[in-house]
Amino acid sequence: MANARSRHLKKPRPGRKLRTARLLIAKFAACLALVAAPAPRAPLSPIPAPIEALSVADEAFLDDLQLRALRYFEEHSDPVTGLTRDRAPIDGSGSTAPASIAATGFALTTWCIAADRNWLPRHEAIARTRHALRFIHDHVDHERGWLYHFVNITTGKRAWNCEASTIDTALFLKGALLAREYLRDPEVTDLVNALYARIDWRWALNNGPTLTHGWRPETGFIPHRWDSYSELLGLYLLGIGAPAQALPADSWNAWHRGPVVTYGSRTFINYPPLFAHQYAHAWFDFRGKRDRYADYWKNSVDATLAQRDWCADLAGKFNHWSRTLWGLTASDSARGYMDWGGPTGGSERLDGTLVPCAPGGSLPFAPRECLDTLRTMRATGGDKVWGRYGFADAFNPHTGWVSPDVIAIDVGITLLMAENLRSEFVWRHFMRAPEARRALALAGFQNTHDFPASSLALTTRK
């Protein structure tokens, strides 16, 4: 697929005075929304699930893993625009991939983690964040605030005739909100508020009860909708808590919680690739809280451990799979990009490939199981799998195939979830955002112990 310039006409870019005016309007809208926000039906006090104590060896391994991931974002984020490339070769050679707006959201969170761990001076984290937010606000193509999935890393113009993506804009926005809450820098705050306030959430409903996947200037709205369980949790919560043009609170009830499956002793809402159980949880802290349908934290724990059992049960087909060598989520493969996983993920497509960001992105859900597997992956794959930026995107121990690339969002989810396991950093700071707290209240989340025992079963109905 080749890069392509956007052919639709764009409005002239705002000058400094216009940008300042828009920032002031956004700041007023954000303040007004906070004043008008209803109180939660019940207080959401933090009731964190205990995180397993880590050994010195665990900490050393995670240090190495995160520092290699940080290197990716440092080497593949443009120093002028702040945008981050979608992927790059694992050996550190040059990449021609366009920037990914989701990858840039992971980068914004990465700078904050690095500053907090003294891997990056705080003033440098602020500078990088300002560069990215200014450029995105002023120059990156968007449609009613919805950012294009892929853009040229130096110009911000739409690439590959891609869509203005609802889910990728949400991933960017979560990273931006985390940066706002952690850095507490006035310019960062104003830019994040302006970017949030300009998103037209109701337009993206396209006269339906659920959000569309996105929009293209050539064909209009994508027909697919976010109408069943997936990585959509964070997308809807950001829309419900938005400072302007917010989604109605009832949109939380519009999507289907299913299918519910049972594998072994675990019953959970299933989506075979594990990323769907991870992305919202990288920022939103769902521990100790639930809505009337499910405990989404427990659901991700069960989905992770069920996949581990499923991989071990397939050891007769792939003799290198086991309870200490498992993990499947959307990734590269020898046959191209695959959206695969399990249980019940279509075993006919499986070829023995393993994906390190599957256990990497589930580190807080099953610390010991995921750490042991990541160590086994490093030992099994050696230098072909463990490189400059951490793990290759995927590898196949049976055939010897190794992806030549790393993918930014896969590197990013591993880095963020490793930090949540170690310090709860992302959760602590992101959950300070009033928009996040307001969204959970409007969606009907309550402390888990406040629900009667009779209501704790999974519910799939809208």
GROMACS .gro file of C-alpha atoms in nm:
model
  462
    1MET     CA    1   0.000   0.000   0.000
    2ALA     CA    2   0.149   0.333  -0.103
    3ASN     CA    3   0.120   0.669   0.066
    4ALA     CA    4  -0.144   0.896  -0.082
    5ARG     CA    5  -0.217   1.261  -0.020
    6SER     CA    6  -0.560   1.363   0.097
    7ARG     CA    7  -0.757   1.493  -0.202
    8HIS     CA    8  -1.038   1.664  -0.014
    9LEU     CA    9  -1.017   2.036   0.049
   10LYS     CA   10  -0.921   2.141   0.397
   11LYS     CA   11  -0.991   2.469   0.570
   12PRO     CA   12  -0.693   2.705   0.605
   13ARG     CA   13  -0.486   2.628   0.913
   14PRO     CA   14  -0.554   2.860   1.206
   15GLY     CA   15  -0.300   3.123   1.290
   16ARG     CA   16  -0.176   3.191   1.641
   17LYS     CA   17  -0.460   3.432   1.725
   18LEU     CA   18  -0.727   3.191   1.605
   19ARG     CA   19  -0.565   2.903   1.790
   20THR     CA   20  -0.557   3.110   2.109
   21ALA     CA   21  -0.926   3.193   2.067
   22ARG     CA   22  -1.012   2.828   2.018
   23LEU     CA   23  -0.813   2.732   2.324
   24LEU     CA   24  -1.004   2.985   2.532
   25ILE     CA   25  -1.337   2.855   2.400
   26ALA     CA   26  -1.232   2.498   2.478
   27LYS     CA   27  -1.125   2.596   2.829
   28PHE     CA   28  -1.465   2.761   2.889
   29ALA     CA   29  -1.648   2.454   2.754
   30ALA     CA   30  -1.449   2.223   2.978
   31CYS     CA   31  -1.521   2.434   3.287
   32LEU     CA   32  -1.890   2.455   3.201
   33ALA     CA   33  -1.912   2.079   3.157
   34LEU     CA   34  -1.752   2.018   3.495
   35VAL     CA   35  -1.991   2.256   3.667
   36ALA     CA   36  -2.289   2.085   3.504
   37ALA     CA   37  -2.167   1.731   3.566
   38PRO     CA   38  -2.404   1.522   3.777
   39ALA     CA   39  -2.280   1.363   4.094
   40PRO     CA   40  -2.211   0.990   4.085
   41ARG     CA   41  -2.494   0.766   4.199
   42ALA     CA   42  -2.247   0.606   4.439
   43PRO     CA   43  -1.891   0.707   4.526
   44LEU     CA   44  -1.625   0.519   4.334
   45SER     CA   45  -1.365   0.479   4.604
   46PRO     CA   46  -1.048   0.302   4.495
   47ILE     CA   47  -1.061  -0.068   4.576
   48PRO     CA   48  -0.756  -0.194   4.388
   49ALA     CA   49  -0.700  -0.562   4.343
   50PRO     CA   50  -0.370  -0.660   4.502
   51ILE     CA   51  -0.076  -0.660   4.262
   52GLU     CA   52   0.176  -0.934   4.321
   53ALA     CA   53   0.505  -0.829   4.482
   54LEU     CA   54   0.786  -0.831   4.227
   55SER     CA   55   1.130  -0.973   4.290
   56VAL     CA   56   1.456  -0.793   4.215
   57ALA     CA   57   1.489  -1.014   3.907
   58ASP     CA   58   1.136  -0.921   3.796
   59GLU     CA   59   1.213  -0.551   3.830
   60ALA     CA   60   1.538  -0.587   3.635
   61PHE     CA   61   1.361  -0.770   3.353
   62LEU     CA   62   1.084  -0.509   3.337
   63ASP     CA   63   1.339  -0.226   3.345
   64ASP     CA   64   1.509  -0.375   3.040
   65LEU     CA   65   1.178  -0.436   2.863
   66GLN     CA   66   1.051  -0.083   2.923
   67LEU     CA   67   1.377   0.091   2.837
   68ARG     CA   68   1.389  -0.091   2.504
   69ALA     CA   69   1.029   0.012   2.440
   70LEU     CA   70   1.115   0.372   2.530
   71ARG     CA   71   1.394   0.357   2.272
   72TYR     CA   72   1.139   0.281   2.002
   73PHE     CA   73   0.937   0.592   2.081
   74GLU     CA   74   1.250   0.807   2.106
   75GLU     CA   75   1.392   0.689   1.774
   76HIS     CA   76   1.067   0.681   1.575
   77SER     CA   77   0.893   0.997   1.693
   78ASP     CA   78   0.961   1.300   1.477
   79PRO     CA   79   1.156   1.565   1.673
   80VAL     CA   80   0.966   1.850   1.504
   81THR     CA   81   0.608   1.724   1.476
   82GLY     CA   82   0.610   1.484   1.770
   83LEU     CA   83   0.423   1.221   1.567
   84THR     CA   84   0.520   0.854   1.606
   85ARG     CA   85   0.564   0.601   1.326
   86ASP     CA   86   0.330   0.305   1.310
   87ARG     CA   87   0.609   0.046   1.285
   88ALA     CA   88   0.982   0.004   1.230
   89PRO     CA   89   1.238  -0.273   1.171
   90ILE     CA   90   1.345  -0.445   1.492
   91ASP     CA   91   1.712  -0.388   1.408
   92GLY     CA   92   1.673  -0.011   1.429
   93SER     CA   93   1.720   0.058   1.059
   94GLY     CA   94   1.517   0.333   0.900
   95SER     CA   95   1.139   0.319   0.869
   96THR     CA   96   0.924   0.476   0.599
   97ALA     CA   97   0.595   0.396   0.772
   98PRO     CA   98   0.352   0.682   0.824
   99ALA     CA   99   0.270   0.811   1.167
  100SER     CA  100  -0.011   0.645   1.359
  101ILE     CA  101  -0.230   0.869   1.569
  102ALA     CA  102  -0.281   0.584   1.817
  103ALA     CA  103   0.095   0.530   1.840
  104THR     CA  104   0.133   0.900   1.918
  105GLY     CA  105  -0.109   0.858   2.209
  106PHE     CA  106   0.106   0.578   2.347
  107ALA     CA  107   0.411   0.803   2.303
  108LEU     CA  108   0.252   1.081   2.509
  109THR     CA  109   0.204   0.839   2.797
  110THR     CA  110   0.553   0.697   2.746
  111TRP     CA  111   0.717   1.039   2.797
  112CYS     CA  112   0.538   1.071   3.130
  113ILE     CA  113   0.640   0.724   3.248
  114ALA     CA  114   0.998   0.797   3.147
  115ALA     CA  115   0.997   1.129   3.333
  116ASP     CA  116   0.855   0.969   3.645
  117ARG     CA  117   1.127   0.703   3.640
  118ASN     CA  118   1.400   0.962   3.571
  119TRP     CA  119   1.474   0.805   3.234
  120LEU     CA  120   1.390   1.138   3.073
  121PRO     CA  121   1.418   1.490   3.219
  122ARG     CA  122   1.077   1.629   3.304
  123HIS     CA  123   1.135   1.941   3.096
  124GLU     CA  124   1.208   1.719   2.797
  125ALA     CA  125   0.884   1.525   2.849
  126ILE     CA  126   0.695   1.856   2.857
  127ALA     CA  127   0.871   1.981   2.543
  128ARG     CA  128   0.799   1.663   2.347
  129THR     CA  129   0.437   1.667   2.456
  130ARG     CA  130   0.392   2.032   2.361
  131HIS     CA  131   0.546   1.971   2.016
  132ALA     CA  132   0.307   1.684   1.944
  133LEU     CA  133  -0.005   1.854   2.073
  134ARG     CA  134   0.065   2.184   1.897
  135PHE     CA  135   0.128   2.011   1.567
  136ILE     CA  136  -0.179   1.789   1.595
  137HIS     CA  137  -0.398   2.084   1.692
  138ASP     CA  138  -0.273   2.309   1.412
  139HIS     CA  139  -0.169   2.081   1.126
  140VAL     CA  140  -0.291   1.722   1.142
  141ASP     CA  141  -0.588   1.641   0.918
  142HIS     CA  142  -0.912   1.566   1.098
  143GLU     CA  143  -1.286   1.559   1.041
  144ARG     CA  144  -1.491   1.729   1.312
  145GLY     CA  145  -1.212   1.654   1.558
  146TRP     CA  146  -1.172   1.288   1.459
  147LEU     CA  147  -0.812   1.229   1.359
  148TYR     CA  148  -0.703   1.021   1.064
  149HIS     CA  149  -0.564   0.679   1.149
  150PHE     CA  150  -0.238   0.729   0.956
  151VAL     CA  151  -0.078   1.060   0.858
  152ASN     CA  152   0.244   1.178   0.698
  153ILE     CA  153   0.491   1.214   0.984
  154THR     CA  154   0.626   1.550   0.865
  155THR     CA  155   0.316   1.720   0.721
  156GLY     CA  156   0.027   1.570   0.916
  157LYS     CA  157  -0.161   1.500   0.593
  158ARG     CA  158  -0.381   1.193   0.564
  159ALA     CA  159  -0.195   0.883   0.441
  160TRP     CA  160  -0.308   0.571   0.254
  161ASN     CA  161  -0.662   0.703   0.198
  162CYS     CA  162  -0.729   0.593   0.554
  163GLU     CA  163  -1.030   0.674   0.768
  164ALA     CA  164  -1.084   0.941   1.028
  165SER     CA  165  -1.084   0.679   1.301
  166THR     CA  166  -1.296   0.687   1.613
  167ILE     CA  167  -1.100   0.421   1.803
  168ASP     CA  168  -0.758   0.557   1.710
  169THR     CA  169  -0.860   0.909   1.806
  170ALA     CA  170  -0.968   0.766   2.143
  171LEU     CA  171  -0.630   0.597   2.194
  172PHE     CA  172  -0.458   0.927   2.119
  173LEU     CA  173  -0.691   1.115   2.352
  174LYS     CA  174  -0.627   0.879   2.643
  175GLY     CA  175  -0.255   0.942   2.606
  176ALA     CA  176  -0.315   1.316   2.588
  177LEU     CA  177  -0.534   1.318   2.899
  178LEU     CA  178  -0.271   1.123   3.092
  179ALA     CA  179  -0.011   1.381   2.989
  180ARG     CA  180  -0.239   1.664   3.099
  181GLU     CA  181  -0.296   1.509   3.441
  182TYR     CA  182   0.068   1.417   3.506
  183LEU     CA  183   0.256   1.713   3.360
  184ARG     CA  184   0.018   1.986   3.484
  185ASP     CA  185   0.166   2.220   3.225
  186PRO     CA  186  -0.062   2.511   3.127
  187GLU     CA  187   0.001   2.487   2.753
  188VAL     CA  188  -0.041   2.109   2.752
  189THR     CA  189  -0.365   2.148   2.948
  190ASP     CA  190  -0.508   2.406   2.707
  191LEU     CA  191  -0.415   2.203   2.399
  192VAL     CA  192  -0.557   1.878   2.534
  193ASN     CA  193  -0.879   2.051   2.635
  194ALA     CA  194  -0.910   2.208   2.290
  195LEU     CA  195  -0.848   1.879   2.110
  196TYR     CA  196  -1.104   1.704   2.329
  197ALA     CA  197  -1.367   1.977   2.298
  198ARG     CA  198  -1.354   1.992   1.918
  199ILE     CA  199  -1.453   1.624   1.874
  200ASP     CA  200  -1.812   1.591   1.755
  201TRP     CA  201  -1.913   1.269   1.927
  202ARG     CA  202  -2.279   1.285   1.827
  203TRP     CA  203  -2.193   1.328   1.458
  204ALA     CA  204  -2.000   0.999   1.473
  205LEU     CA  205  -2.321   0.820   1.578
  206ASN     CA  206  -2.449   0.884   1.223
  207ASN     CA  207  -2.811   0.879   1.339
  208GLY     CA  208  -2.770   0.547   1.516
  209PRO     CA  209  -2.736   0.435   1.878
  210THR     CA  210  -2.371   0.327   1.845
  211LEU     CA  211  -2.055   0.490   1.714
  212THR     CA  212  -1.931   0.417   1.365
  213HIS     CA  213  -1.577   0.296   1.305
  214GLY     CA  214  -1.496   0.614   1.117
  215TRP     CA  215  -1.542   0.828   0.808
  216ARG     CA  216  -1.374   0.872   0.469
  217PRO     CA  217  -1.414   1.181   0.249
  218GLU     CA  218  -1.464   0.963  -0.059
  219THR     CA  219  -1.739   0.738   0.077
  220GLY     CA  220  -1.864   0.886   0.403
  221PHE     CA  221  -1.920   0.681   0.716
  222ILE     CA  222  -1.779   0.330   0.743
  223PRO     CA  223  -2.076   0.091   0.772
  224HIS     CA  224  -1.928  -0.102   1.065
  225ARG     CA  225  -2.022   0.011   1.414
  226TRP     CA  226  -1.885  -0.029   1.763
  227ASP     CA  227  -2.182  -0.237   1.869
  228SER     CA  228  -2.035  -0.539   2.052
  229TYR     CA  229  -1.771  -0.603   2.316
  230SER     CA  230  -1.415  -0.519   2.208
  231GLU     CA  231  -1.166  -0.243   2.281
  232LEU     CA  232  -1.460   0.000   2.271
  233LEU     CA  233  -1.486   0.052   2.650
  234GLY     CA  234  -1.254   0.351   2.654
  235LEU     CA  235  -1.403   0.500   2.338
  236TYR     CA  236  -1.755   0.518   2.480
  237LEU     CA  237  -1.642   0.641   2.820
  238LEU     CA  238  -1.444   0.926   2.663
  239GLY     CA  239  -1.751   1.020   2.461
  240ILE     CA  240  -1.987   1.009   2.758
  241GLY     CA  241  -1.751   1.217   2.970
  242ALA     CA  242  -1.667   1.464   2.693
  243PRO     CA  243  -1.677   1.839   2.767
  244ALA     CA  244  -1.871   1.919   2.448
  245GLN     CA  245  -2.100   1.737   2.202
  246ALA     CA  246  -2.089   1.439   2.438
  247LEU     CA  247  -2.251   1.104   2.380
  248PRO     CA  248  -2.575   1.041   2.569
  249ALA     CA  249  -2.512   0.831   2.876
  250ASP     CA  250  -2.746   0.565   2.739
  251SER     CA  251  -2.499   0.491   2.459
  252TRP     CA  252  -2.320   0.280   2.720
  253ASN     CA  253  -2.619   0.046   2.711
  254ALA     CA  254  -2.642   0.035   2.331
  255TRP     CA  255  -2.367  -0.218   2.261
  256HIS     CA  256  -2.384  -0.594   2.308
  257ARG     CA  257  -2.184  -0.771   2.580
  258GLY     CA  258  -2.119  -1.097   2.403
  259PRO     CA  259  -2.060  -1.367   2.321
  260VAL     CA  260  -2.025  -1.507   2.671
  261VAL     CA  261  -1.820  -1.827   2.663
  262THR     CA  262  -1.699  -2.080   2.916
  263TYR     CA  263  -1.355  -2.233   2.886
  264GLY     CA  264  -1.261  -2.466   3.166
  265SER     CA  265  -1.367  -2.301   3.490
  266ARG     CA  266  -1.382  -1.948   3.345
  267THR     CA  267  -1.687  -1.775   3.202
  268PHE     CA  268  -1.634  -1.437   3.038
  269ILE     CA  269  -1.730  -1.202   2.755
  270ASN     CA  270  -1.510  -1.320   2.472
  271TYR     CA  271  -1.314  -1.140   2.204
  272PRO     CA  272  -1.039  -1.377   2.085
  273PRO     CA  273  -0.745  -1.133   2.033
  274LEU     CA  274  -0.630  -1.022   2.378
  275PHE     CA  275  -0.575  -0.658   2.282
  276ALA     CA  276  -0.951  -0.602   2.311
  277HIS     CA  277  -0.929  -0.692   2.680
  278GLN     CA  278  -0.627  -0.465   2.736
  279TYR     CA  279  -0.645  -0.127   2.562
  280ALA     CA  280  -0.910   0.044   2.773
  281HIS     CA  281  -0.752  -0.098   3.090
  282ALA     CA  282  -0.416   0.061   3.012
  283TRP     CA  283  -0.562   0.397   3.120
  284PHE     CA  284  -0.900   0.341   3.288
  285ASP     CA  285  -0.871   0.162   3.622
  286PHE     CA  286  -1.162  -0.082   3.633
  287ARG     CA  287  -1.045  -0.261   3.947
  288GLY     CA  288  -1.305  -0.283   4.222
  289LYS     CA  289  -1.586  -0.139   4.012
  290ARG     CA  290  -1.845  -0.268   3.770
  291ASP     CA  291  -2.162  -0.171   3.587
  292ARG     CA  292  -2.488  -0.366   3.579
  293TYR     CA  293  -2.350  -0.594   3.309
  294ALA     CA  294  -2.003  -0.707   3.410
  295ASP     CA  295  -1.685  -0.667   3.610
  296TYR     CA  296  -1.459  -0.579   3.318
  297TRP     CA  297  -1.139  -0.617   3.520
  298LYS     CA  298  -1.228  -0.972   3.617
  299ASN     CA  299  -1.338  -1.035   3.259
  300SER     CA  300  -0.990  -0.945   3.132
  301VAL     CA  301  -0.827  -1.163   3.397
  302ASP     CA  302  -1.044  -1.456   3.291
  303ALA     CA  303  -0.987  -1.394   2.919
  304THR     CA  304  -0.611  -1.389   2.975
  305LEU     CA  305  -0.596  -1.706   3.182
  306ALA     CA  306  -0.843  -1.887   2.956
  307GLN     CA  307  -0.620  -1.813   2.659
  308ARG     CA  308  -0.323  -1.951   2.850
  309ASP     CA  309  -0.514  -2.274   2.916
  310TRP     CA  310  -0.631  -2.288   2.553
  311CYS     CA  311  -0.277  -2.255   2.420
  312ALA     CA  312  -0.160  -2.531   2.655
  313ASP     CA  313  -0.448  -2.751   2.539
  314LEU     CA  314  -0.328  -2.708   2.178
  315ALA     CA  315   0.021  -2.837   2.258
  316GLY     CA  316  -0.062  -3.155   2.068
  317LYS     CA  317  -0.089  -2.944   1.751
  318PHE     CA  318   0.187  -2.695   1.830
  319ASN     CA  319   0.433  -2.871   2.057
  320HIS     CA  320   0.610  -2.551   2.158
  321TRP     CA  321   0.290  -2.402   2.306
  322SER     CA  322   0.253  -2.455   2.679
  323ARG     CA  323   0.147  -2.290   3.003
  324THR     CA  324   0.477  -2.099   3.000
  325LEU     CA  325   0.484  -2.024   2.625
  326TRP     CA  326   0.154  -1.884   2.506
  327GLY     CA  327  -0.012  -1.569   2.380
  328LEU     CA  328  -0.204  -1.461   2.073
  329THR     CA  329  -0.346  -1.128   1.966
  330ALA     CA  330  -0.361  -0.925   1.644
  331SER     CA  331  -0.012  -0.926   1.494
  332ASP     CA  332   0.215  -0.980   1.200
  333SER     CA  333   0.250  -1.335   1.072
  334ALA     CA  334   0.431  -1.516   0.792
  335ARG     CA  335   0.106  -1.476   0.592
  336GLY     CA  336   0.051  -1.108   0.666
  337TYR     CA  337  -0.132  -0.922   0.941
  338MET     CA  338  -0.371  -1.146   1.136
  339ASP     CA  339  -0.647  -1.056   1.379
  340TRP     CA  340  -0.630  -1.380   1.574
  341GLY     CA  341  -0.666  -1.511   1.925
  342GLY     CA  342  -0.857  -1.755   2.141
  343PRO     CA  343  -1.031  -1.941   2.281
  344THR     CA  344  -1.290  -1.988   2.003
  345GLY     CA  345  -1.091  -1.775   1.762
  346GLY     CA  346  -1.092  -1.995   1.451
  347SER     CA  347  -0.818  -2.254   1.506
  348GLU     CA  348  -0.798  -2.332   1.134
  349ARG     CA  349  -0.595  -2.014   1.084
  350LEU     CA  350  -0.342  -2.091   1.355
  351ASP     CA  351   0.012  -2.183   1.254
  352GLY     CA  352   0.197  -2.180   1.587
  353THR     CA  353   0.280  -1.808   1.591
  354LEU     CA  354   0.317  -1.642   1.931
  355VAL     CA  355   0.275  -1.271   2.003
  356PRO     CA  356   0.471  -1.123   2.297
  357CYS     CA  357   0.239  -0.827   2.350
  358ALA     CA  358  -0.042  -1.072   2.435
  359PRO     CA  359   0.112  -1.160   2.773
  360GLY     CA  360   0.286  -0.820   2.780
  361GLY     CA  361  -0.044  -0.632   2.764
  362SER     CA  362  -0.195  -0.859   3.030
  363LEU     CA  363   0.080  -0.818   3.290
  364PRO     CA  364  -0.147  -0.663   3.557
  365PHE     CA  365  -0.418  -0.926   3.503
  366ALA     CA  366  -0.194  -1.229   3.564
  367PRO     CA  367   0.150  -1.106   3.675
  368ARG     CA  368   0.328  -1.432   3.741
  369GLU     CA  369   0.185  -1.617   3.441
  370CYS     CA  370   0.268  -1.331   3.204
  371LEU     CA  371   0.616  -1.263   3.343
  372ASP     CA  372   0.711  -1.630   3.322
  373THR     CA  373   0.593  -1.645   2.962
  374LEU     CA  374   0.778  -1.329   2.858
  375ARG     CA  375   1.098  -1.468   3.007
  376THR     CA  376   1.044  -1.798   2.826
  377MET     CA  377   0.983  -1.612   2.500
  378ARG     CA  378   1.310  -1.425   2.540
  379ALA     CA  379   1.499  -1.746   2.617
  380THR     CA  380   1.332  -1.940   2.335
  381GLY     CA  381   1.371  -1.676   2.067
  382GLY     CA  382   1.709  -1.539   2.166
  383ASP     CA  383   1.856  -1.243   1.981
  384LYS     CA  384   1.632  -1.297   1.679
  385VAL     CA  385   1.325  -1.225   1.890
  386TRP     CA  386   1.469  -0.995   2.159
  387GLY     CA  387   1.618  -0.686   2.001
  388ARG     CA  388   1.670  -0.314   2.011
  389TYR     CA  389   1.307  -0.234   2.097
  390GLY     CA  390   1.228  -0.544   2.300
  391PHE     CA  391   1.036  -0.828   2.140
  392ALA     CA  392   0.973  -0.868   1.769
  393ASP     CA  393   0.605  -0.824   1.697
  394ALA     CA  394   0.555  -1.200   1.659
  395PHE     CA  395   0.751  -1.520   1.606
  396ASN     CA  396   0.694  -1.887   1.533
  397PRO     CA  397   0.918  -2.128   1.729
  398HIS     CA  398   0.803  -2.420   1.512
  399THR     CA  399   0.902  -2.274   1.173
  400GLY     CA  400   1.166  -2.026   1.286
  401TRP     CA  401   0.981  -1.730   1.135
  402VAL     CA  402   1.032  -1.397   1.314
  403SER     CA  403   0.862  -1.071   1.225
  404PRO     CA  404   1.121  -0.823   1.097
  405ASP     CA  405   0.928  -0.536   1.258
  406VAL     CA  406   0.791  -0.404   1.580
  407ILE     CA  407   0.453  -0.227   1.584
  408ALA     CA  408   0.423   0.086   1.795
  409ILE     CA  409   0.092   0.008   1.963
  410ASP     CA  410   0.215  -0.342   2.055
  411VAL     CA  411   0.532  -0.197   2.203
  412GLY     CA  412   0.320   0.065   2.376
  413ILE     CA  413   0.064  -0.161   2.540
  414THR     CA  414   0.346  -0.372   2.684
  415LEU     CA  415   0.525  -0.066   2.823
  416LEU     CA  416   0.211   0.085   2.978
  417MET     CA  417   0.086  -0.235   3.135
  418ALA     CA  418   0.430  -0.316   3.272
  419GLU     CA  419   0.422   0.023   3.444
  420ASN     CA  420   0.073  -0.034   3.581
  421LEU     CA  421   0.194  -0.364   3.724
  422ARG     CA  422   0.497  -0.201   3.882
  423SER     CA  423   0.359   0.128   4.013
  424GLU     CA  424  -0.002   0.179   3.892
  425PHE     CA  425   0.133   0.503   3.744
  426VAL     CA  426  -0.094   0.532   3.441
  427TRP     CA  427  -0.406   0.439   3.636
  428ARG     CA  428  -0.330   0.680   3.921
  429HIS     CA  429  -0.281   0.981   3.700
  430PHE     CA  430  -0.538   0.911   3.431
  431MET     CA  431  -0.813   0.853   3.686
  432ARG     CA  432  -0.759   1.205   3.819
  433ALA     CA  433  -0.919   1.333   3.499
  434PRO     CA  434  -1.268   1.462   3.585
  435GLU     CA  435  -1.392   1.345   3.245
  436ALA     CA  436  -1.298   0.984   3.328
  437ARG     CA  437  -1.464   0.993   3.669
  438ARG     CA  438  -1.775   1.161   3.529
  439ALA     CA  439  -1.802   0.903   3.251
  440LEU     CA  440  -1.788   0.609   3.491
  441ALA     CA  441  -2.058   0.766   3.706
  442LEU     CA  442  -2.285   0.839   3.410
  443ALA     CA  443  -2.235   0.485   3.276
  444GLY     CA  444  -2.357   0.346   3.607
  445PHE     CA  445  -2.036   0.208   3.754
  446GLN     CA  446  -2.038   0.137   4.125
  447ASN     CA  447  -1.804  -0.028   4.370
  448THR     CA  448  -1.820  -0.402   4.315
  449HIS     CA  449  -1.913  -0.476   4.676
  450ASP     CA  450  -2.220  -0.250   4.643
  451PHE     CA  451  -2.383  -0.489   4.396
  452PRO     CA  452  -2.606  -0.760   4.542
  453ALA     CA  453  -2.482  -1.113   4.484
  454SER     CA  454  -2.781  -1.188   4.263
  455SER     CA  455  -2.670  -0.926   4.008
  456LEU     CA  456  -2.309  -1.035   3.965
  457ALA     CA  457  -2.365  -1.273   3.673
  458LEU     CA  458  -2.255  -1.159   3.328
  459THR     CA  459  -2.533  -0.997   3.130
  460THR     CA  460  -2.526  -0.982   2.751
  461ARG     CA  461  -2.847  -0.791   2.683
  462LYS     CA  462  -2.844  -0.429   2.582
   0.00000   0.00000   0.00000
